[in-house]
XYZ file of C-alpha atoms in Angstrom:
726
model
C -40.678 133.384 -146.207
C -44.175 134.069 -144.862
C -45.464 130.543 -144.962
C -42.267 128.126 -145.825
C -43.400 125.160 -147.763
C -47.002 125.967 -149.185
C -46.456 125.196 -152.738
C -44.942 122.620 -154.272
C -41.598 123.411 -155.517
C -42.242 123.112 -159.746
C -40.400 120.848 -161.926
C -39.628 122.202 -165.492
C -38.111 120.564 -168.790
C -34.647 120.859 -169.410
C -32.594 124.435 -170.288
C -36.049 125.434 -169.526
C -34.623 128.746 -169.427
C -31.936 129.357 -171.025
C -31.338 133.121 -172.760
C -33.389 134.617 -169.697
C -32.371 137.038 -167.063
C -33.618 137.495 -163.865
C -34.066 140.257 -161.038
C -35.692 139.215 -157.912
C -37.045 141.770 -155.927
C -38.754 141.301 -151.731
C -39.346 138.115 -150.203
C -41.233 134.881 -151.708
C -44.138 133.092 -149.351
C -43.544 129.980 -149.954
C -39.005 129.374 -150.544
C -36.238 132.118 -150.297
C -34.899 134.264 -152.226
C -31.570 132.007 -152.627
C -33.908 128.916 -153.364
C -35.811 130.893 -156.245
C -32.427 131.756 -157.696
C -30.814 128.028 -157.434
C -34.174 126.976 -159.169
C -33.760 129.979 -162.243
C -29.769 128.681 -162.101
C -30.819 124.214 -162.222
C -33.233 125.647 -164.900
C -30.111 127.300 -167.043
C -31.070 131.512 -166.290
C -29.360 133.803 -165.085
C -29.710 135.694 -162.581
C -28.299 139.793 -161.960
C -28.890 141.717 -159.178
C -30.556 145.307 -160.758
C -33.213 145.986 -163.603
C -31.282 146.534 -167.744
C -32.617 146.420 -171.012
C -31.186 142.833 -170.970
C -33.687 142.243 -168.043
C -36.326 139.496 -169.579
C -38.277 139.095 -165.874
C -38.340 140.869 -162.675
C -40.129 138.541 -160.113
C -41.568 140.198 -157.102
C -42.292 139.233 -153.602
C -43.733 140.786 -150.571
C -41.859 145.032 -149.999
C -40.256 144.892 -152.813
C -37.875 147.632 -153.433
C -39.645 150.777 -155.741
C -36.341 151.283 -157.197
C -36.442 148.335 -159.310
C -40.714 148.398 -159.765
C -39.756 152.051 -161.518
C -37.285 150.633 -163.483
C -39.017 147.920 -164.703
C -41.716 150.020 -165.466
C -39.698 152.220 -167.696
C -38.049 149.532 -169.449
C -41.003 147.953 -170.075
C -39.677 144.553 -168.292
C -41.854 142.496 -167.713
C -43.141 142.184 -164.234
C -44.522 138.208 -162.186
C -45.137 137.356 -158.590
C -44.355 134.286 -157.005
C -47.371 131.841 -158.714
C -46.501 133.128 -161.759
C -42.841 132.313 -161.965
C -43.453 129.165 -160.935
C -46.379 128.676 -163.779
C -42.930 129.938 -166.195
C -40.946 127.118 -165.200
C -43.796 124.318 -165.495
C -45.110 125.542 -169.356
C -41.309 126.268 -170.237
C -40.117 123.904 -173.622
C -37.175 122.441 -172.637
C -33.934 124.222 -174.566
C -31.131 122.385 -175.331
C -28.593 123.174 -177.959
C -28.484 120.168 -180.637
C -24.666 119.954 -182.313
C -25.431 120.679 -186.272
C -24.148 118.970 -189.101
C -20.357 120.079 -189.993
C -21.095 121.116 -193.176
C -23.422 120.298 -196.052
C -21.920 117.677 -197.271
C -21.921 115.115 -194.346
C -26.301 115.419 -194.883
C -25.403 113.684 -198.396
C -23.000 110.967 -196.574
C -25.237 107.654 -196.419
C -23.802 105.713 -193.944
C -23.409 101.250 -194.278
C -24.458 100.106 -190.861
C -23.411 96.560 -192.222
C -19.488 97.875 -192.716
C -17.741 98.773 -190.082
C -16.539 102.412 -190.132
C -12.790 102.819 -191.852
C -10.942 104.862 -188.712
C -10.065 108.027 -190.387
C -5.875 109.263 -190.233
C -6.609 111.949 -187.708
C -8.832 109.910 -186.180
C -6.217 107.582 -185.801
C -3.822 109.803 -184.283
C -6.435 111.254 -181.767
C -7.259 107.802 -180.481
C -2.894 107.564 -180.483
C -3.129 110.851 -178.360
C -5.777 109.932 -176.375
C -3.797 107.186 -175.548
C 0.206 108.375 -174.952
C 1.839 111.266 -174.815
C 2.893 111.675 -178.603
C 5.835 110.080 -177.927
C 4.491 106.242 -177.845
C 4.925 106.534 -174.205
C 0.994 105.535 -172.361
C -0.254 108.320 -171.187
C -0.027 108.504 -166.473
C -4.056 109.153 -166.397
C -3.081 109.756 -162.877
C -1.948 113.294 -163.642
C -3.056 115.984 -161.505
C -5.160 118.726 -163.819
C -3.073 121.434 -162.236
C 0.006 119.891 -162.683
C -1.166 118.481 -166.427
C -2.154 121.971 -167.583
C 0.299 124.730 -165.602
C 0.998 127.447 -167.294
C 3.769 127.633 -169.994
C 3.929 130.498 -171.534
C 3.144 134.432 -170.174
C -0.697 134.113 -171.824
C -1.313 130.941 -169.829
C -1.980 133.052 -166.518
C -5.466 134.022 -165.389
C -4.982 137.447 -164.041
C -2.523 139.734 -162.576
C -0.604 140.676 -165.966
C 0.491 143.875 -165.500
C 2.392 142.201 -162.179
C 3.306 138.911 -164.881
C 5.295 141.753 -166.675
C 6.187 144.506 -163.317
C 8.635 140.864 -162.823
C 9.685 139.254 -166.161
C 10.880 143.125 -166.189
C 12.587 143.149 -162.623
C 14.518 139.923 -163.353
C 15.740 140.357 -166.911
C 17.028 143.482 -165.316
C 17.908 142.814 -162.348
C 22.436 142.768 -163.224
C 22.123 145.424 -165.012
C 20.232 148.063 -162.554
C 21.809 149.833 -159.703
C 19.506 148.909 -156.669
C 18.525 151.469 -154.041
C 17.009 149.858 -151.024
C 15.170 153.603 -149.906
C 13.506 153.766 -153.351
C 9.771 154.868 -153.319
C 8.741 153.737 -156.852
C 5.369 152.302 -157.024
C 5.075 151.427 -160.618
C 9.369 150.316 -160.833
C 10.618 147.186 -159.167
C 13.716 147.264 -160.681
C 15.754 149.186 -157.662
C 14.830 146.406 -155.058
C 16.817 143.822 -154.239
C 14.636 141.475 -153.665
C 10.439 141.712 -154.609
C 6.834 140.562 -151.981
C 4.230 138.980 -153.667
C 0.912 138.733 -151.307
C -2.365 137.804 -152.412
C -5.176 134.647 -151.278
C -4.052 131.681 -151.988
C -4.939 129.125 -155.072
C -4.558 133.031 -157.135
C -1.722 131.472 -158.996
C 1.112 133.166 -156.822
C 4.399 130.603 -156.623
C 3.650 129.299 -160.225
C 4.399 132.830 -162.089
C 7.478 133.434 -160.023
C 8.460 129.785 -161.114
C 7.109 130.904 -164.588
C 8.681 134.091 -165.276
C 12.248 132.788 -163.476
C 12.439 129.902 -166.238
C 11.293 132.125 -169.192
C 13.842 134.625 -168.182
C 16.919 131.914 -167.966
C 16.574 131.727 -164.549
C 17.452 128.567 -162.450
C 14.158 129.064 -159.467
C 15.491 127.500 -155.952
C 12.016 127.012 -153.641
C 12.674 126.942 -150.096
C 8.160 126.982 -148.864
C 6.811 126.537 -144.909
C 7.571 122.249 -144.908
C 11.678 123.358 -144.260
C 13.993 124.282 -141.976
C 14.377 128.708 -142.301
C 15.713 129.125 -138.529
C 18.240 132.158 -139.163
C 21.511 129.709 -139.543
C 19.513 127.545 -142.481
C 19.213 130.387 -144.329
C 22.138 131.850 -144.561
C 23.990 128.120 -144.882
C 21.654 127.960 -148.107
C 21.529 130.932 -149.948
C 25.421 131.370 -149.147
C 25.563 127.676 -150.742
C 23.532 128.762 -153.611
C 25.294 131.841 -153.857
C 28.792 130.378 -154.496
C 28.236 127.228 -156.655
C 26.013 126.327 -159.494
C 23.088 123.475 -160.644
C 23.745 120.085 -161.329
C 21.357 121.388 -164.597
C 23.610 123.883 -165.724
C 26.711 120.495 -166.462
C 24.697 119.056 -168.373
C 23.390 122.239 -170.311
C 26.156 123.749 -172.721
C 24.342 126.710 -173.687
C 24.074 128.291 -170.310
C 27.144 130.014 -168.818
C 29.384 128.194 -166.351
C 27.916 131.335 -163.892
C 24.134 130.127 -164.229
C 21.673 132.858 -162.972
C 19.581 131.764 -159.639
C 16.131 133.334 -157.732
C 15.835 132.557 -154.026
C 11.779 131.895 -153.581
C 10.861 132.276 -149.901
C 7.734 130.593 -150.058
C 4.803 131.148 -147.145
C 6.879 134.064 -145.263
C 4.271 134.607 -143.473
C 3.827 130.932 -141.841
C 7.451 131.081 -139.913
C 6.682 129.597 -136.989
C 8.330 129.715 -133.932
C 11.016 126.791 -135.336
C 12.278 129.342 -137.710
C 13.555 131.509 -134.997
C 15.277 134.454 -136.363
C 14.415 133.438 -140.321
C 12.862 136.761 -141.114
C 15.714 139.196 -139.564
C 18.096 136.477 -141.009
C 16.200 137.320 -144.868
C 16.017 141.159 -144.264
C 19.998 140.825 -143.976
C 20.372 138.515 -146.386
C 18.470 140.669 -148.602
C 20.274 143.701 -148.006
C 23.322 141.532 -149.392
C 22.137 139.537 -151.958
C 24.077 138.994 -155.014
C 21.170 137.106 -156.544
C 17.265 138.182 -156.783
C 14.185 137.149 -154.160
C 11.462 136.904 -154.582
C 8.887 136.179 -151.387
C 5.963 135.131 -151.309
C 2.759 135.060 -148.158
C -1.136 134.552 -148.284
C -1.635 137.552 -145.520
C 0.231 140.671 -146.089
C -1.279 142.497 -142.569
C 0.823 140.061 -140.693
C 3.637 141.463 -138.364
C 5.836 139.036 -139.486
C 5.428 140.570 -142.986
C 5.617 144.255 -142.194
C 9.015 144.522 -142.077
C 9.806 142.265 -144.274
C 7.556 144.563 -146.900
C 10.314 147.578 -146.344
C 13.304 146.227 -147.375
C 10.807 144.621 -151.062
C 8.601 146.410 -153.513
C 5.379 145.481 -152.495
C 3.478 143.504 -154.878
C 0.131 142.550 -154.813
C -1.615 139.771 -156.468
C -5.825 139.790 -156.733
C -8.349 136.609 -157.205
C -9.253 136.298 -161.220
C -12.458 137.719 -162.477
C -14.759 134.641 -162.564
C -15.234 135.580 -166.080
C -11.694 134.958 -166.693
C -11.664 131.605 -164.300
C -14.816 129.938 -166.776
C -13.278 130.433 -169.988
C -10.307 128.751 -168.898
C -11.809 125.745 -166.800
C -14.167 125.247 -169.407
C -11.806 124.388 -172.092
C -9.176 122.256 -169.379
C -13.163 120.180 -168.267
C -14.002 119.892 -172.367
C -10.108 117.889 -172.751
C -10.659 116.091 -171.030
C -14.326 115.110 -171.840
C -16.013 116.339 -169.169
C -19.321 118.458 -169.852
C -19.509 121.623 -167.457
C -23.261 122.608 -167.411
C -24.575 126.786 -167.243
C -24.276 128.558 -163.909
C -21.680 125.648 -163.052
C -18.525 127.280 -162.879
C -19.819 130.277 -161.263
C -21.207 127.975 -157.948
C -17.803 126.078 -157.837
C -16.357 129.832 -158.601
C -17.993 131.295 -155.232
C -17.698 128.127 -153.094
C -13.754 128.221 -153.327
C -13.326 132.039 -153.937
C -11.842 131.804 -157.072
C -9.190 129.014 -156.290
C -8.510 127.306 -159.658
C -5.947 125.436 -157.747
C -9.683 123.517 -155.870
C -11.490 123.824 -158.311
C -9.264 121.891 -160.873
C -8.965 119.290 -158.202
C -12.756 119.123 -157.551
C -13.818 118.820 -161.324
C -10.624 116.131 -161.580
C -11.860 113.697 -159.008
C -15.467 114.281 -160.303
C -14.790 113.299 -163.605
C -13.393 109.790 -162.496
C -16.735 108.467 -162.087
C -18.831 111.422 -164.295
C -18.741 112.886 -167.881
C -21.586 115.515 -166.587
C -21.514 118.117 -163.742
C -25.427 119.966 -163.730
C -26.202 122.747 -161.852
C -27.931 120.093 -158.592
C -24.575 118.356 -158.828
C -22.405 121.127 -158.007
C -24.111 122.510 -155.775
C -23.431 119.671 -153.665
C -19.786 119.235 -154.737
C -18.851 123.010 -153.165
C -21.094 122.365 -150.485
C -18.779 118.937 -149.751
C -15.329 120.948 -150.731
C -16.246 124.353 -149.714
C -13.354 126.847 -148.721
C -13.925 128.109 -144.915
C -11.883 131.689 -145.713
C -12.530 133.816 -142.164
C -12.611 137.838 -144.533
C -10.883 140.225 -143.034
C -11.524 143.143 -141.712
C -10.891 145.353 -144.939
C -12.765 142.801 -147.294
C -15.868 142.301 -144.652
C -16.205 146.234 -144.519
C -16.163 146.444 -148.354
C -18.387 143.542 -148.720
C -20.999 145.598 -146.164
C -20.269 148.966 -147.379
C -20.624 148.164 -151.312
C -23.956 148.989 -152.859
C -24.024 145.804 -154.694
C -22.141 143.132 -152.483
C -24.047 144.221 -149.569
C -27.628 143.832 -151.132
C -26.771 140.070 -152.307
C -25.061 138.875 -149.231
C -28.639 136.974 -147.436
C -28.912 138.337 -144.395
C -27.332 135.403 -142.593
C -23.808 136.458 -144.488
C -24.117 139.597 -142.961
C -23.970 138.035 -139.294
C -21.322 136.460 -139.677
C -19.422 139.554 -141.382
C -19.824 141.002 -138.060
C -18.677 137.660 -135.971
C -15.046 137.346 -138.630
C -13.679 140.172 -135.594
C -16.949 141.261 -133.328
C -14.666 144.108 -131.212
C -12.925 145.759 -134.703
C -16.007 145.398 -136.913
C -18.233 148.080 -135.302
C -15.191 150.228 -135.401
C -14.760 150.232 -138.337
C -18.518 150.776 -139.750
C -18.160 153.569 -137.568
C -15.259 155.027 -138.964
C -16.357 154.805 -143.297
C -19.825 155.112 -142.999
C -19.855 159.043 -143.288
C -18.037 158.943 -146.135
C -20.696 156.906 -147.977
C -23.510 157.712 -150.116
C -26.117 155.991 -149.673
C -27.582 154.012 -152.290
C -31.141 154.057 -150.547
C -30.923 158.395 -150.538
C -30.101 157.365 -154.093
C -33.285 155.676 -154.716
C -35.500 157.157 -152.661
C -33.923 161.072 -154.123
C -33.883 160.173 -157.637
C -35.068 163.066 -159.368
C -36.557 165.140 -157.064
C -32.902 167.396 -157.081
C -29.551 168.102 -155.224
C -31.581 169.989 -152.568
C -34.027 166.506 -151.802
C -30.840 163.942 -152.499
C -28.492 166.001 -150.067
C -31.622 165.677 -147.236
C -31.681 162.488 -147.969
C -28.455 161.543 -147.637
C -27.797 163.121 -144.100
C -31.174 160.857 -143.168
C -29.568 157.611 -143.914
C -26.538 159.155 -142.288
C -28.367 159.743 -139.024
C -30.557 156.892 -138.522
C -26.970 155.199 -139.160
C -25.030 157.028 -136.605
C -28.640 156.349 -134.656
C -27.926 152.649 -134.623
C -24.116 152.925 -133.493
C -25.097 154.710 -130.357
C -27.649 152.614 -129.696
C -24.868 149.232 -130.368
C -22.892 151.025 -127.911
C -25.905 150.523 -124.420
C -26.091 146.972 -126.321
C -22.999 146.143 -125.795
C -22.068 148.147 -121.968
C -25.035 145.600 -120.971
C -23.680 142.881 -122.851
C -19.843 142.671 -121.097
C -21.144 144.079 -118.215
C -23.939 141.074 -116.930
C -21.334 138.345 -119.576
C -24.498 137.844 -121.795
C -23.140 136.873 -124.278
C -26.193 135.781 -126.171
C -26.709 139.066 -127.007
C -23.729 138.742 -129.961
C -26.046 138.344 -132.606
C -28.087 141.908 -131.980
C -24.893 144.078 -131.348
C -24.063 143.180 -134.706
C -26.996 143.882 -136.116
C -26.829 147.325 -134.429
C -23.499 147.847 -134.096
C -22.446 146.560 -137.404
C -25.272 145.116 -140.724
C -28.238 147.621 -139.449
C -25.503 151.396 -140.007
C -24.591 149.842 -143.845
C -28.286 148.932 -144.554
C -28.349 152.989 -144.244
C -25.067 153.478 -145.167
C -24.682 151.203 -148.137
C -23.349 152.681 -151.430
C -20.636 154.360 -153.454
C -17.606 156.394 -151.321
C -18.539 160.012 -151.867
C -15.796 161.319 -149.470
C -11.630 161.281 -150.152
C -8.578 162.629 -148.946
C -6.191 163.751 -146.968
C -8.900 164.915 -144.836
C -10.918 161.779 -144.670
C -7.931 158.945 -144.461
C -5.800 160.133 -147.281
C -6.571 157.646 -150.443
C -10.376 156.978 -151.929
C -10.484 153.049 -149.974
C -11.338 152.351 -146.176
C -9.571 153.343 -143.592
C -8.527 151.838 -140.211
C -10.597 153.233 -137.030
C -9.026 155.795 -135.325
C -10.285 155.486 -132.199
C -7.986 152.797 -131.467
C -5.035 155.491 -132.072
C -6.689 157.584 -129.488
C -7.672 154.967 -127.147
C -3.878 154.054 -126.880
C -3.098 157.594 -126.748
C -5.643 158.276 -123.488
C -4.270 155.421 -121.665
C -0.111 156.377 -122.131
C -1.466 160.080 -120.732
C -3.486 158.562 -117.674
C -0.287 156.418 -116.868
C 2.143 159.214 -116.991
C -0.372 161.207 -115.454
C -0.554 158.650 -112.529
C 2.984 158.786 -112.054
C 2.893 162.845 -111.679
C 0.362 162.396 -109.240
C 2.616 159.808 -107.646
C 5.756 162.342 -107.194
C 3.972 165.211 -105.673
C 1.255 163.788 -103.990
C 4.247 165.148 -101.045
C 3.277 168.230 -101.319
C -0.195 168.389 -103.144
C -3.670 167.101 -102.124
C -4.680 166.986 -105.296
C -6.502 164.497 -107.359
C -5.012 162.959 -111.199
C -7.909 165.653 -112.899
C -7.223 168.563 -110.615
C -3.156 168.310 -111.201
C -3.909 168.159 -115.110
C -6.441 171.276 -114.853
C -4.717 173.498 -112.171
C -1.413 172.409 -111.471
C 0.564 171.071 -114.847
C -0.949 174.773 -117.079
C 1.144 176.942 -114.688
C 3.917 174.730 -113.907
C 4.311 173.942 -117.406
C 5.976 177.697 -118.235
C 8.132 177.273 -114.419
C 9.701 174.583 -115.900
C 11.461 176.039 -119.214
C 11.372 179.757 -119.531
C 14.253 180.353 -117.473
C 15.894 178.091 -119.452
C 15.041 180.243 -122.311
C 17.313 183.491 -120.875
C 21.067 181.230 -120.513
C 22.479 178.448 -118.131
C 21.282 180.765 -115.121
C 18.280 179.434 -115.178
C 19.122 175.100 -114.882
C 19.228 175.111 -111.274
C 16.071 177.409 -110.763
C 14.109 174.750 -112.873
C 16.416 171.831 -111.252
C 15.226 173.418 -107.855
C 11.548 173.621 -108.242
C 11.783 169.912 -109.769
C 13.459 169.328 -106.671
C 10.649 170.674 -104.476
C 7.693 169.087 -105.875
C 10.036 165.600 -106.058
C 10.000 165.404 -110.155
C 12.741 163.792 -112.000
C 14.048 164.682 -115.904
C 11.604 162.296 -117.700
C 8.740 163.993 -115.711
C 9.565 167.126 -117.362
C 8.970 165.594 -120.538
C 6.098 163.795 -119.368
C 4.663 167.458 -117.831
C 5.664 169.544 -121.449
C 3.765 166.554 -123.763
C 0.739 166.300 -121.662
C 0.391 170.634 -121.757
C -2.030 171.832 -125.246
C -1.417 175.273 -126.633
C 0.565 177.543 -125.399
C 1.618 174.816 -123.101
C 2.951 172.703 -125.288
C 5.659 171.220 -125.250
C 6.780 172.551 -129.253
C 5.646 175.560 -127.821
C 7.565 176.292 -124.859
C 10.984 174.787 -125.568
C 11.178 175.893 -129.126
C 13.114 178.832 -127.943
C 15.062 176.739 -125.526
C 19.007 176.634 -127.014
C 20.160 173.230 -127.698
C 23.060 173.812 -126.023
C 21.093 175.080 -122.260
C 19.097 171.750 -122.980
C 22.232 169.485 -123.126
C 23.871 171.460 -119.801
C 20.401 171.034 -118.032
C 20.670 167.604 -119.133
C 24.099 167.103 -117.689
C 23.656 169.020 -114.135
C 20.533 167.237 -113.504
C 22.389 163.767 -114.188
C 25.164 165.173 -111.530
C 23.595 166.304 -108.710
C 21.600 163.973 -106.229
C 17.690 163.978 -105.735
C 15.377 163.653 -103.697
C 12.461 160.761 -104.049
C 9.356 160.690 -102.984
C 9.486 156.804 -101.937
C 12.282 154.104 -100.219
C 14.483 152.916 -101.856
C 14.377 149.341 -101.576
C 18.129 147.046 -100.968
C 18.848 144.037 -100.202
C 19.437 143.425 -96.524
C 21.757 140.582 -96.141
C 21.110 137.812 -92.543
C 23.782 138.265 -90.056
C 25.878 134.662 -89.300
C 24.311 134.754 -85.954
C 21.007 135.032 -87.170
C 21.161 132.348 -89.950
C 22.386 130.007 -87.654
C 19.341 130.336 -85.297
C 16.332 128.746 -85.128
C 12.956 130.552 -85.347
C 10.044 129.319 -83.831
C 6.456 129.026 -86.451
C 4.714 132.926 -85.462
C 1.069 130.957 -85.139
C 2.174 128.600 -82.248
C 4.193 131.633 -80.187
C 3.512 131.728 -77.146
C 3.118 135.243 -75.322
C 4.938 135.906 -72.180
C 1.825 137.490 -69.715
C -0.679 133.987 -71.568
C -1.578 131.343 -69.223
C -0.626 127.998 -70.619
C -3.017 125.541 -70.774
C -2.818 121.708 -71.110
C -4.927 119.486 -72.574
C -6.126 115.995 -70.113
C -6.797 112.869 -71.416
C -10.090 111.062 -70.078
C -8.631 110.099 -67.419
C -7.288 113.387 -66.123
C -3.358 112.545 -66.121
C -1.941 115.225 -68.851
C 0.763 114.145 -71.331
C 3.971 113.633 -69.662
C 6.236 113.767 -73.450
C 9.223 115.456 -73.243
C 8.920 118.342 -75.433
C 12.547 119.030 -74.745
C 14.762 116.737 -77.307
C 12.440 118.788 -80.654
C 14.567 120.608 -83.561
C 11.154 122.620 -83.665
C 10.429 123.957 -80.129
C 12.624 126.087 -78.442
C 12.710 126.600 -74.631
C 13.731 129.950 -73.272
C 15.586 130.070 -70.598
C 14.121 132.000 -67.853
C 15.997 135.523 -66.437
C 17.123 135.831 -63.558
C 13.360 138.632 -62.153
C 11.134 135.331 -63.887
C 13.009 132.927 -61.311
C 12.456 135.032 -58.160
C 8.165 135.402 -59.231
C 6.262 132.507 -58.631
C 3.122 131.561 -60.218
C 0.202 130.480 -57.361
C -1.206 127.224 -58.150
C -5.317 126.663 -58.864
C -5.429 123.331 -58.786
C -3.957 122.699 -54.907
C -0.346 122.033 -56.192
C 2.299 123.490 -52.458
C 4.240 124.926 -54.305
C 4.748 124.168 -58.246
C 3.431 126.081 -61.026
C 4.105 126.286 -64.886
C 7.217 128.241 -65.822
C 6.484 130.606 -68.673
C 8.244 130.851 -71.651
C 7.807 133.346 -74.622
C 9.472 130.942 -76.949
C 8.568 128.104 -75.946
C 5.522 125.753 -77.479
C 4.235 124.461 -74.619
C 4.668 124.123 -70.750
C 4.999 120.847 -68.509
C 3.298 120.647 -64.899
C 4.421 119.509 -61.652
C 2.455 117.108 -59.851
């Protein structure tokens, strides 16, 4: 806002905006758009993102969107500025629903206040049921709502109806269907021995697995992250449940003695170091299992789950919609005596990321001291129990490039999507922005023809590409100077601004653009990995050839390898006579058998491995490898060998090299303050070895420098110091 706090926030009557829908465009001067939208929801109104025939008002601020103003004029929808919007809230009367009488007969009944009303049988039963559990026992009020209202039949499960039906059919026909671990069926899980259920936490994955298992006549046995799931424990448990029965099967005579089991492995992506070998053993169990296995995980892209997914039917659960959750949540709250005002459920759903388990827990705690939950209280409740979930790169990319989500997100949350993975998100945007048909181009060129539309699309994509190019410069400065304060600016230039120009609908699909209609992973990562590998292999080739070739890596790649590749392959095309010629050429450049493959892998076009080796017979290749391995070849480096010390060398004591005295050096003996020399005998010191003088050294005598008659200091090459005769 340009002038925050300059105007008083209006206070209106209760639910004065109920039944009205509002669209906001532009920035208001005194309050932010988020606070203005919360103001509408607080008084019962509804906020929508686009203008339609059902829109009641369009609230306009500074720099409004042209498309929304044009649609409002076309549909004759009233447009209000900020002051008119505040006046609307102040002037609107209250809109409180008054419960209507149940029948006309009830209006004529006169109630005598002096006589107490006799409770009816229905009221008595309701009171009894509220205080008891239907069998005369007191109800446990401490029971969790998540347990109290857990699904009892298929219709009670919220969302994912198709996956639940497939899971039920899979269990129903598990013992009668032939299993094929290599099946590629996408809609039929019956050939698989196990099912992998993945999805966000709190959407009913484990509940669905237990419910389907029970309704289909199976006895579920669950292991989760709190259990020990090492290799041995998984093997022992599966063997035990495969060869034994549950306790309940002995008491229920309606069941066969061979009661059916289903193993539920929950939180497979949470196996830590203590679960050593658990995933590998689970895969072996799936291959040999005689009972159905249901694996459940939250992160489908976890490296631990990728290997497991190859042996399971991939069943992905999604979050239920807000409409599905609201209907069930309101019904549960009504049974518990908690009144939920308008926009309350929507606020709780957004704060918990559609986690119905967390919503029911929050409401059960709130209902202990309150009977009504309005919008303001729901905002505080949501902030105190907000579920912070770091979005993955796919979800973050969809939120930035999708038209609806990008325009609903505030600027701060768009920056947070960049920080979800600041090294990967710019690459995701760079990979996928070119596939989009920008919504800005649609808004500007609407009604002007296809040519104008194509021109605006190119303009938007061009500006997005320019922003990505500028972000590369910012990234280089950021990493070279370690100026991490530039990261928000880098996020704007590399992620948010390109998404602003390119967000819209997916226009380019198919194999040429990454396969399906979704977003694709950055291809730069694969190309960069290939380049790094090629540089490493080329460096090894240069090191091997350096005794014969004085050239850089680029020169070897551009000048030597294109000539060398045909000469080490074409002689093998004819027959085995060319094997010696090829081996001789490799030896002349100090290249080995692995380098032969590397030279061909680095080739392009007519010098590629496919083009040069396609005509070489398989028998010739085998003979070439066998002949090369049998013979000796020169190496451009010396092979290190273990040097063993002789017994005399091991027993000898060597002086410290820093203290070695050279033969020709004069020995300076330190004197004390009185001029006396240190006469301490060092002969007994183990760290000092006095080398014995040779015959020539005995015949030579050093002249005395201090007036001594005939002596001198004898010098020894291995001595630490000399002794001066006085």
